[in-house]
Amino acid sequence: MKKFILAVLLLSTTSVFAQDLENKMGETYLPQAGDWAIGIDATPFLSYFGNFIGGSDGNAVPTWNYLTTNQTITGKYFVADDMAYRASLRIGFASNSGSEMVFNRGTNPADIQYPSSEPAMVENTWKSGMTNIGLAGGLEMRRGFGRLQGFYGGELGIAFSSSGNKFTYGNAYNSNATFNVSADPADDMDVDGDGSADNVGVDPFGNSGRLTESKSGTAFGVGLRGFIGAEYFVLPRLAVGGEFGWGLMFMANGTSSSTVETEGFDSGGNEVQGTFTTEAKNGSGFAIDTDAMNSLFGPAGSLRVTLHF
């Protein structure tokens, strides 16, 4: 009799546990082998619902944000119910160009008679480029009870970034012309729209010059990270959770350079005209720390929403 009662209790507990992992429509809460998942930042959604309940005015509609600060797309593939491959990806290339028309400063303004003649114009141009690449991969193991699941594992990541600008000018330097052409605000170009010239440089003699090319130098990083976290499945295949991480990171910055086209005079009064390229020192760094200091992967304990499908 005791064995019978024990068996009934065991079956009842198993039934309740099974029902707890399925909704009334038979949909399972937990991910299974073969499922995919993506992660997004949970903070905008939690703030929205918190403000909604509190009746805050001007409550902003939540946005779909990247999970990591380096804007990588983060996902998983479950090879078993309790094990998944993790991956993060960002591959970005950008190129921009523009031009503006400026006065031909080799023209005598007295020869311009409005409206019978118009000022002669020449073209300045600029081109910019940017590269951002971030890749990470790892293994996640899982364990838990019911909808509360813990996970742990490790991952390896690499990152590259670089940028540069090139400028050309319609007004060539000319110190002997009747109308001298030298570095002048008329040849400045506001590339990034912040209201200031982006092509102002200085030569080794301290003369103002026009920037013809700049390069940021390639930045490279590699990191190895261990992580541990937990999540709770509030809906079938939808979990809210977070993680902490610890690991090592190595970063290196390549030599940056700028090329300035200039015309002026040195301290002895001698005319200086030419193109000068200056380089900034490169550098590197190494760290073993938590995510807050080792930011190659980005989460740093942030809350997240993970969607499984």
CSV table of C-alpha atoms in Angstrom, one decimal:
chain,number,residue,atom,x,y,z
A,1,MET,CA,0.0,0.0,0.0
A,2,LYS,CA,2.8,2.4,0.9
A,3,LYS,CA,4.5,1.6,-2.4
A,4,PHE,CA,1.3,2.3,-4.3
A,5,ILE,CA,0.8,5.7,-2.5
A,6,LEU,CA,4.5,6.6,-3.2
A,7,ALA,CA,4.0,5.7,-6.9
A,8,VAL,CA,0.9,7.9,-7.1
A,9,LEU,CA,2.7,10.8,-5.5
A,10,LEU,CA,5.6,10.4,-7.8
A,11,LEU,CA,3.4,10.3,-10.9
A,12,SER,CA,1.5,13.4,-9.6
A,13,THR,CA,4.7,15.3,-9.0
A,14,THR,CA,6.0,14.4,-12.5
A,15,SER,CA,2.7,15.4,-14.0
A,16,VAL,CA,2.7,18.8,-12.3
A,17,PHE,CA,6.4,19.3,-13.3
A,18,ALA,CA,5.5,18.5,-16.9
A,19,GLN,CA,2.6,20.8,-16.9
A,20,ASP,CA,4.8,23.6,-15.5
A,21,LEU,CA,7.0,23.3,-18.5
A,22,GLU,CA,4.1,23.5,-21.0
A,23,ASN,CA,1.3,26.0,-21.4
A,24,LYS,CA,-2.3,25.1,-21.9
A,25,MET,CA,-1.7,24.9,-25.7
A,26,GLY,CA,1.1,22.3,-25.2
A,27,GLU,CA,3.9,24.7,-26.0
A,28,THR,CA,7.1,24.0,-24.1
A,29,TYR,CA,8.8,26.7,-22.2
A,30,LEU,CA,12.4,25.5,-22.4
A,31,PRO,CA,14.5,25.3,-25.6
A,32,GLN,CA,15.2,21.9,-27.2
A,33,ALA,CA,17.9,20.5,-29.4
A,34,GLY,CA,17.8,22.1,-32.9
A,35,ASP,CA,16.5,25.4,-31.6
A,36,TRP,CA,18.0,28.8,-32.5
A,37,ALA,CA,18.0,31.9,-30.2
A,38,ILE,CA,18.9,35.6,-30.4
A,39,GLY,CA,19.5,38.0,-27.5
A,40,ILE,CA,18.5,41.6,-27.1
A,41,ASP,CA,18.8,44.2,-24.4
A,42,ALA,CA,15.9,43.9,-21.9
A,43,THR,CA,16.4,47.3,-20.2
A,44,PRO,CA,14.2,49.4,-22.6
A,45,PHE,CA,11.3,46.9,-22.1
A,46,LEU,CA,11.6,46.7,-18.4
A,47,SER,CA,11.8,50.5,-18.1
A,48,TYR,CA,8.7,50.9,-20.3
A,49,PHE,CA,6.5,48.5,-18.3
A,50,GLY,CA,7.8,49.9,-15.0
A,51,ASN,CA,6.9,53.5,-16.1
A,52,PHE,CA,3.6,52.3,-17.5
A,53,ILE,CA,2.6,50.7,-14.2
A,54,GLY,CA,3.8,53.8,-12.4
A,55,GLY,CA,1.9,56.2,-14.7
A,56,SER,CA,5.0,58.1,-15.7
A,57,ASP,CA,4.4,60.8,-18.3
A,58,GLY,CA,6.3,60.7,-21.6
A,59,ASN,CA,7.0,57.0,-21.3
A,60,ALA,CA,9.1,56.1,-24.4
A,61,VAL,CA,8.2,53.1,-26.5
A,62,PRO,CA,10.9,50.4,-26.1
A,63,THR,CA,13.4,49.9,-28.9
A,64,TRP,CA,15.1,46.7,-30.1
A,65,ASN,CA,18.7,47.3,-28.9
A,66,TYR,CA,21.9,45.3,-29.4
A,67,LEU,CA,22.9,43.1,-26.5
A,68,THR,CA,26.5,44.1,-26.5
A,69,THR,CA,28.2,47.5,-26.4
A,70,ASN,CA,30.1,46.7,-29.6
A,71,GLN,CA,26.9,46.2,-31.5
A,72,THR,CA,27.3,42.6,-32.4
A,73,ILE,CA,24.4,40.3,-33.3
A,74,THR,CA,24.3,37.6,-30.6
A,75,GLY,CA,22.8,34.2,-31.0
A,76,LYS,CA,22.8,30.5,-30.0
A,77,TYR,CA,22.2,27.1,-31.6
A,78,PHE,CA,21.2,24.2,-29.3
A,79,VAL,CA,22.9,21.0,-30.1
A,80,ALA,CA,21.2,19.4,-27.1
A,81,ASP,CA,18.5,20.4,-24.7
A,82,ASP,CA,21.3,21.4,-22.2
A,83,MET,CA,24.1,22.6,-24.5
A,84,ALA,CA,24.3,25.3,-27.1
A,85,TYR,CA,26.9,26.9,-29.4
A,86,ARG,CA,27.1,30.7,-28.9
A,87,ALA,CA,28.2,33.2,-31.6
A,88,SER,CA,28.5,37.0,-32.0
A,89,LEU,CA,29.0,38.8,-35.3
A,90,ARG,CA,29.6,42.2,-36.6
A,91,ILE,CA,31.0,42.9,-40.1
A,92,GLY,CA,30.7,46.6,-41.0
A,93,PHE,CA,32.2,48.5,-44.0
A,94,ALA,CA,31.2,52.1,-44.8
A,95,SER,CA,32.3,54.6,-47.4
A,96,ASN,CA,31.2,58.2,-47.8
A,97,SER,CA,32.1,61.0,-50.2
A,98,GLY,CA,31.1,64.5,-50.7
A,99,SER,CA,32.1,67.8,-52.4
A,100,GLU,CA,31.5,71.5,-52.1
A,101,MET,CA,32.1,74.4,-54.5
A,102,VAL,CA,34.4,77.2,-53.4
A,103,PHE,CA,35.6,80.4,-55.0
A,104,ASN,CA,38.5,80.2,-57.3
A,105,ARG,CA,41.0,82.3,-55.4
A,106,GLY,CA,43.2,82.8,-58.4
A,107,THR,CA,40.5,85.1,-59.9
A,108,ASN,CA,40.5,88.8,-59.5
A,109,PRO,CA,37.3,89.8,-57.7
A,110,ALA,CA,37.3,93.1,-59.6
A,111,ASP,CA,36.7,91.1,-62.8
A,112,ILE,CA,33.3,89.8,-61.5
A,113,GLN,CA,30.5,92.1,-62.4
A,114,TYR,CA,27.1,90.9,-61.1
A,115,PRO,CA,24.9,89.9,-62.8
A,116,SER,CA,26.7,89.9,-66.1
A,117,SER,CA,29.4,87.5,-64.8
A,118,GLU,CA,29.5,85.1,-62.0
A,119,PRO,CA,32.4,84.2,-59.7
A,120,ALA,CA,34.5,81.3,-60.9
A,121,MET,CA,34.1,78.2,-58.8
A,122,VAL,CA,36.3,75.1,-58.2
A,123,GLU,CA,35.5,71.9,-56.4
A,124,ASN,CA,36.8,70.4,-53.1
A,125,THR,CA,36.1,66.7,-52.5
A,126,TRP,CA,36.5,64.3,-49.6
A,127,LYS,CA,36.2,60.6,-49.1
A,128,SER,CA,36.0,58.6,-45.9
A,129,GLY,CA,36.0,54.9,-45.1
A,130,MET,CA,35.5,52.7,-42.0
A,131,THR,CA,35.8,49.1,-41.1
A,132,ASN,CA,34.5,47.3,-38.0
A,133,ILE,CA,34.7,43.6,-37.6
A,134,GLY,CA,33.8,41.6,-34.4
A,135,LEU,CA,33.6,37.8,-34.2
A,136,ALA,CA,33.1,35.6,-31.2
A,137,GLY,CA,32.2,31.9,-30.6
A,138,GLY,CA,31.8,29.6,-27.6
A,139,LEU,CA,30.1,26.8,-25.8
A,140,GLU,CA,27.2,27.1,-23.3
A,141,MET,CA,26.2,24.4,-20.8
A,142,ARG,CA,22.8,24.5,-19.0
A,143,ARG,CA,21.2,23.2,-15.9
A,144,GLY,CA,18.3,24.1,-13.7
A,145,PHE,CA,14.9,23.3,-12.3
A,146,GLY,CA,11.7,24.1,-14.1
A,147,ARG,CA,11.6,27.5,-15.9
A,148,LEU,CA,14.6,28.8,-14.0
A,149,GLN,CA,17.7,27.8,-15.9
A,150,GLY,CA,21.4,28.4,-15.1
A,151,PHE,CA,24.2,28.4,-17.7
A,152,TYR,CA,27.9,28.6,-17.9
A,153,GLY,CA,30.7,28.2,-20.4
A,154,GLY,CA,33.4,30.0,-22.4
A,155,GLU,CA,34.0,31.9,-25.6
A,156,LEU,CA,36.8,33.4,-27.8
A,157,GLY,CA,36.5,36.7,-29.6
A,158,ILE,CA,38.4,38.9,-32.0
A,159,ALA,CA,37.9,42.5,-33.3
A,160,PHE,CA,39.3,44.8,-35.9
A,161,SER,CA,38.6,48.5,-36.7
A,162,SER,CA,40.1,51.2,-38.8
A,163,SER,CA,39.1,54.5,-40.5
A,164,GLY,CA,40.5,57.1,-42.8
A,165,ASN,CA,39.8,60.3,-44.8
A,166,LYS,CA,41.1,61.8,-48.1
A,167,PHE,CA,40.7,65.4,-49.3
A,168,THR,CA,41.4,67.1,-52.6
A,169,TYR,CA,41.2,70.9,-53.3
A,170,GLY,CA,40.3,72.9,-56.3
A,171,ASN,CA,42.6,75.8,-55.3
A,172,ALA,CA,46.2,74.7,-55.6
A,173,TYR,CA,48.8,76.4,-53.4
A,174,ASN,CA,50.5,79.3,-55.2
A,175,SER,CA,52.7,81.8,-53.3
A,176,ASN,CA,53.7,83.7,-56.4
A,177,ALA,CA,50.4,84.4,-57.9
A,178,THR,CA,48.8,87.8,-58.0
A,179,PHE,CA,46.2,86.4,-55.7
A,180,ASN,CA,48.0,84.2,-53.2
A,181,VAL,CA,46.5,80.8,-52.5
A,182,SER,CA,47.4,79.4,-49.1
A,183,ALA,CA,45.7,77.7,-46.2
A,184,ASP,CA,42.4,79.5,-45.7
A,185,PRO,CA,38.9,78.9,-44.3
A,186,ALA,CA,37.6,79.1,-47.8
A,187,ASP,CA,39.1,75.6,-48.3
A,188,ASP,CA,37.8,74.1,-45.0
A,189,MET,CA,35.2,71.4,-45.2
A,190,ASP,CA,32.8,70.3,-42.5
A,191,VAL,CA,32.8,66.6,-43.1
A,192,ASP,CA,31.0,65.4,-40.0
A,193,GLY,CA,28.4,68.2,-39.8
A,194,ASP,CA,29.6,69.5,-36.4
A,195,GLY,CA,30.1,73.1,-37.7
A,196,SER,CA,33.9,73.0,-37.7
A,197,ALA,CA,36.5,72.3,-40.4
A,198,ASP,CA,37.7,68.7,-40.5
A,199,ASN,CA,40.7,69.3,-42.7
A,200,VAL,CA,42.8,71.7,-40.7
A,201,GLY,CA,46.3,70.5,-39.9
A,202,VAL,CA,49.7,71.8,-38.8
A,203,ASP,CA,53.1,71.1,-40.3
A,204,PRO,CA,56.3,70.4,-38.4
A,205,PHE,CA,57.1,74.2,-38.5
A,206,GLY,CA,53.8,75.2,-36.9
A,207,ASN,CA,52.1,76.5,-40.1
A,208,SER,CA,48.5,75.9,-40.7
A,209,GLY,CA,47.9,73.5,-43.6
A,210,ARG,CA,45.3,71.6,-45.5
A,211,LEU,CA,44.9,68.0,-44.6
A,212,THR,CA,45.1,65.7,-47.6
A,213,GLU,CA,44.9,62.3,-45.9
A,214,SER,CA,44.4,60.8,-42.4
A,215,LYS,CA,44.4,57.2,-41.2
A,216,SER,CA,43.5,56.0,-37.8
A,217,GLY,CA,45.6,52.9,-37.8
A,218,THR,CA,44.2,49.4,-37.4
A,219,ALA,CA,43.0,48.4,-34.0
A,220,PHE,CA,43.1,44.7,-33.1
A,221,GLY,CA,41.8,42.8,-30.1
A,222,VAL,CA,41.5,39.2,-29.0
A,223,GLY,CA,39.9,37.9,-25.8
A,224,LEU,CA,39.1,34.7,-24.0
A,225,ARG,CA,36.2,34.8,-21.5
A,226,GLY,CA,34.4,32.5,-19.1
A,227,PHE,CA,30.8,33.3,-18.1
A,228,ILE,CA,28.0,32.3,-15.8
A,229,GLY,CA,24.4,33.4,-15.7
A,230,ALA,CA,20.7,32.5,-15.2
A,231,GLU,CA,17.4,33.1,-17.0
A,232,TYR,CA,13.7,32.6,-16.3
A,233,PHE,CA,11.3,31.6,-19.0
A,234,VAL,CA,8.3,33.9,-18.5
A,235,LEU,CA,6.7,32.6,-21.7
A,236,PRO,CA,7.3,29.6,-23.9
A,237,ARG,CA,10.7,30.1,-25.5
A,238,LEU,CA,11.1,33.6,-24.1
A,239,ALA,CA,13.4,34.2,-21.2
A,240,VAL,CA,14.7,37.1,-19.2
A,241,GLY,CA,18.1,36.8,-17.6
A,242,GLY,CA,21.7,38.0,-17.5
A,243,GLU,CA,25.3,36.9,-17.0
A,244,PHE,CA,28.6,37.8,-15.6
A,245,GLY,CA,32.0,37.1,-17.2
A,246,TRP,CA,35.7,37.1,-16.5
A,247,GLY,CA,38.6,36.6,-18.8
A,248,LEU,CA,41.6,38.1,-20.5
A,249,MET,CA,41.9,40.5,-23.4
A,250,PHE,CA,44.8,41.8,-25.5
A,251,MET,CA,44.4,45.0,-27.6
A,252,ALA,CA,46.8,46.6,-30.1
A,253,ASN,CA,46.5,49.9,-31.9
A,254,GLY,CA,48.3,50.4,-35.2
A,255,THR,CA,50.2,53.6,-36.1
A,256,SER,CA,47.9,56.4,-37.2
A,257,SER,CA,49.1,59.1,-39.6
A,258,SER,CA,48.1,62.4,-41.1
A,259,THR,CA,49.4,64.1,-44.3
A,260,VAL,CA,49.3,67.9,-44.4
A,261,GLU,CA,49.8,70.1,-47.4
A,262,THR,CA,51.2,73.4,-46.2
A,263,GLU,CA,52.7,76.7,-47.2
A,264,GLY,CA,54.3,79.1,-44.8
A,265,PHE,CA,57.6,80.2,-43.2
A,266,ASP,CA,59.9,78.6,-40.7
A,267,SER,CA,61.3,80.4,-37.6
A,268,GLY,CA,64.2,81.7,-39.8
A,269,GLY,CA,61.8,83.4,-42.2
A,270,ASN,CA,62.4,80.9,-45.0
A,271,GLU,CA,59.5,79.8,-47.1
A,272,VAL,CA,58.2,76.3,-46.5
A,273,GLN,CA,56.0,74.7,-49.0
A,274,GLY,CA,55.3,71.0,-49.3
A,275,THR,CA,53.6,67.9,-48.0
A,276,PHE,CA,54.4,66.5,-44.5
A,277,THR,CA,53.3,63.2,-43.0
A,278,THR,CA,53.2,62.8,-39.3
A,279,GLU,CA,52.6,59.5,-37.4
A,280,ALA,CA,51.3,58.9,-33.9
A,281,LYS,CA,52.7,56.2,-31.7
A,282,ASN,CA,51.1,52.8,-31.7
A,283,GLY,CA,50.3,51.0,-28.5
A,284,SER,CA,49.0,47.8,-26.9
A,285,GLY,CA,47.4,46.6,-23.7
A,286,PHE,CA,46.6,43.5,-21.7
A,287,ALA,CA,43.9,42.9,-19.1
A,288,ILE,CA,42.6,40.0,-16.9
A,289,ASP,CA,39.4,41.2,-15.3
A,290,THR,CA,35.6,41.1,-15.2
A,291,ASP,CA,33.4,42.2,-18.1
A,292,ALA,CA,33.2,45.8,-16.8
A,293,MET,CA,36.9,46.2,-17.7
A,294,ASN,CA,37.3,43.5,-20.3
A,295,SER,CA,34.7,44.9,-22.8
A,296,LEU,CA,35.5,42.9,-26.0
A,297,PHE,CA,32.3,40.9,-25.6
A,298,GLY,CA,30.2,43.6,-24.0
A,299,PRO,CA,27.4,42.2,-21.8
A,300,ALA,CA,28.9,43.4,-18.4
A,301,GLY,CA,26.1,42.0,-16.4
A,302,SER,CA,23.3,43.6,-18.4
A,303,LEU,CA,19.7,42.2,-18.4
A,304,ARG,CA,18.6,40.5,-21.6
A,305,VAL,CA,15.7,39.0,-23.4
A,306,THR,CA,16.4,35.8,-25.2
A,307,LEU,CA,14.0,34.6,-28.0
A,308,HIS,CA,14.1,30.9,-29.0
A,309,PHE,CA,12.7,29.5,-32.2
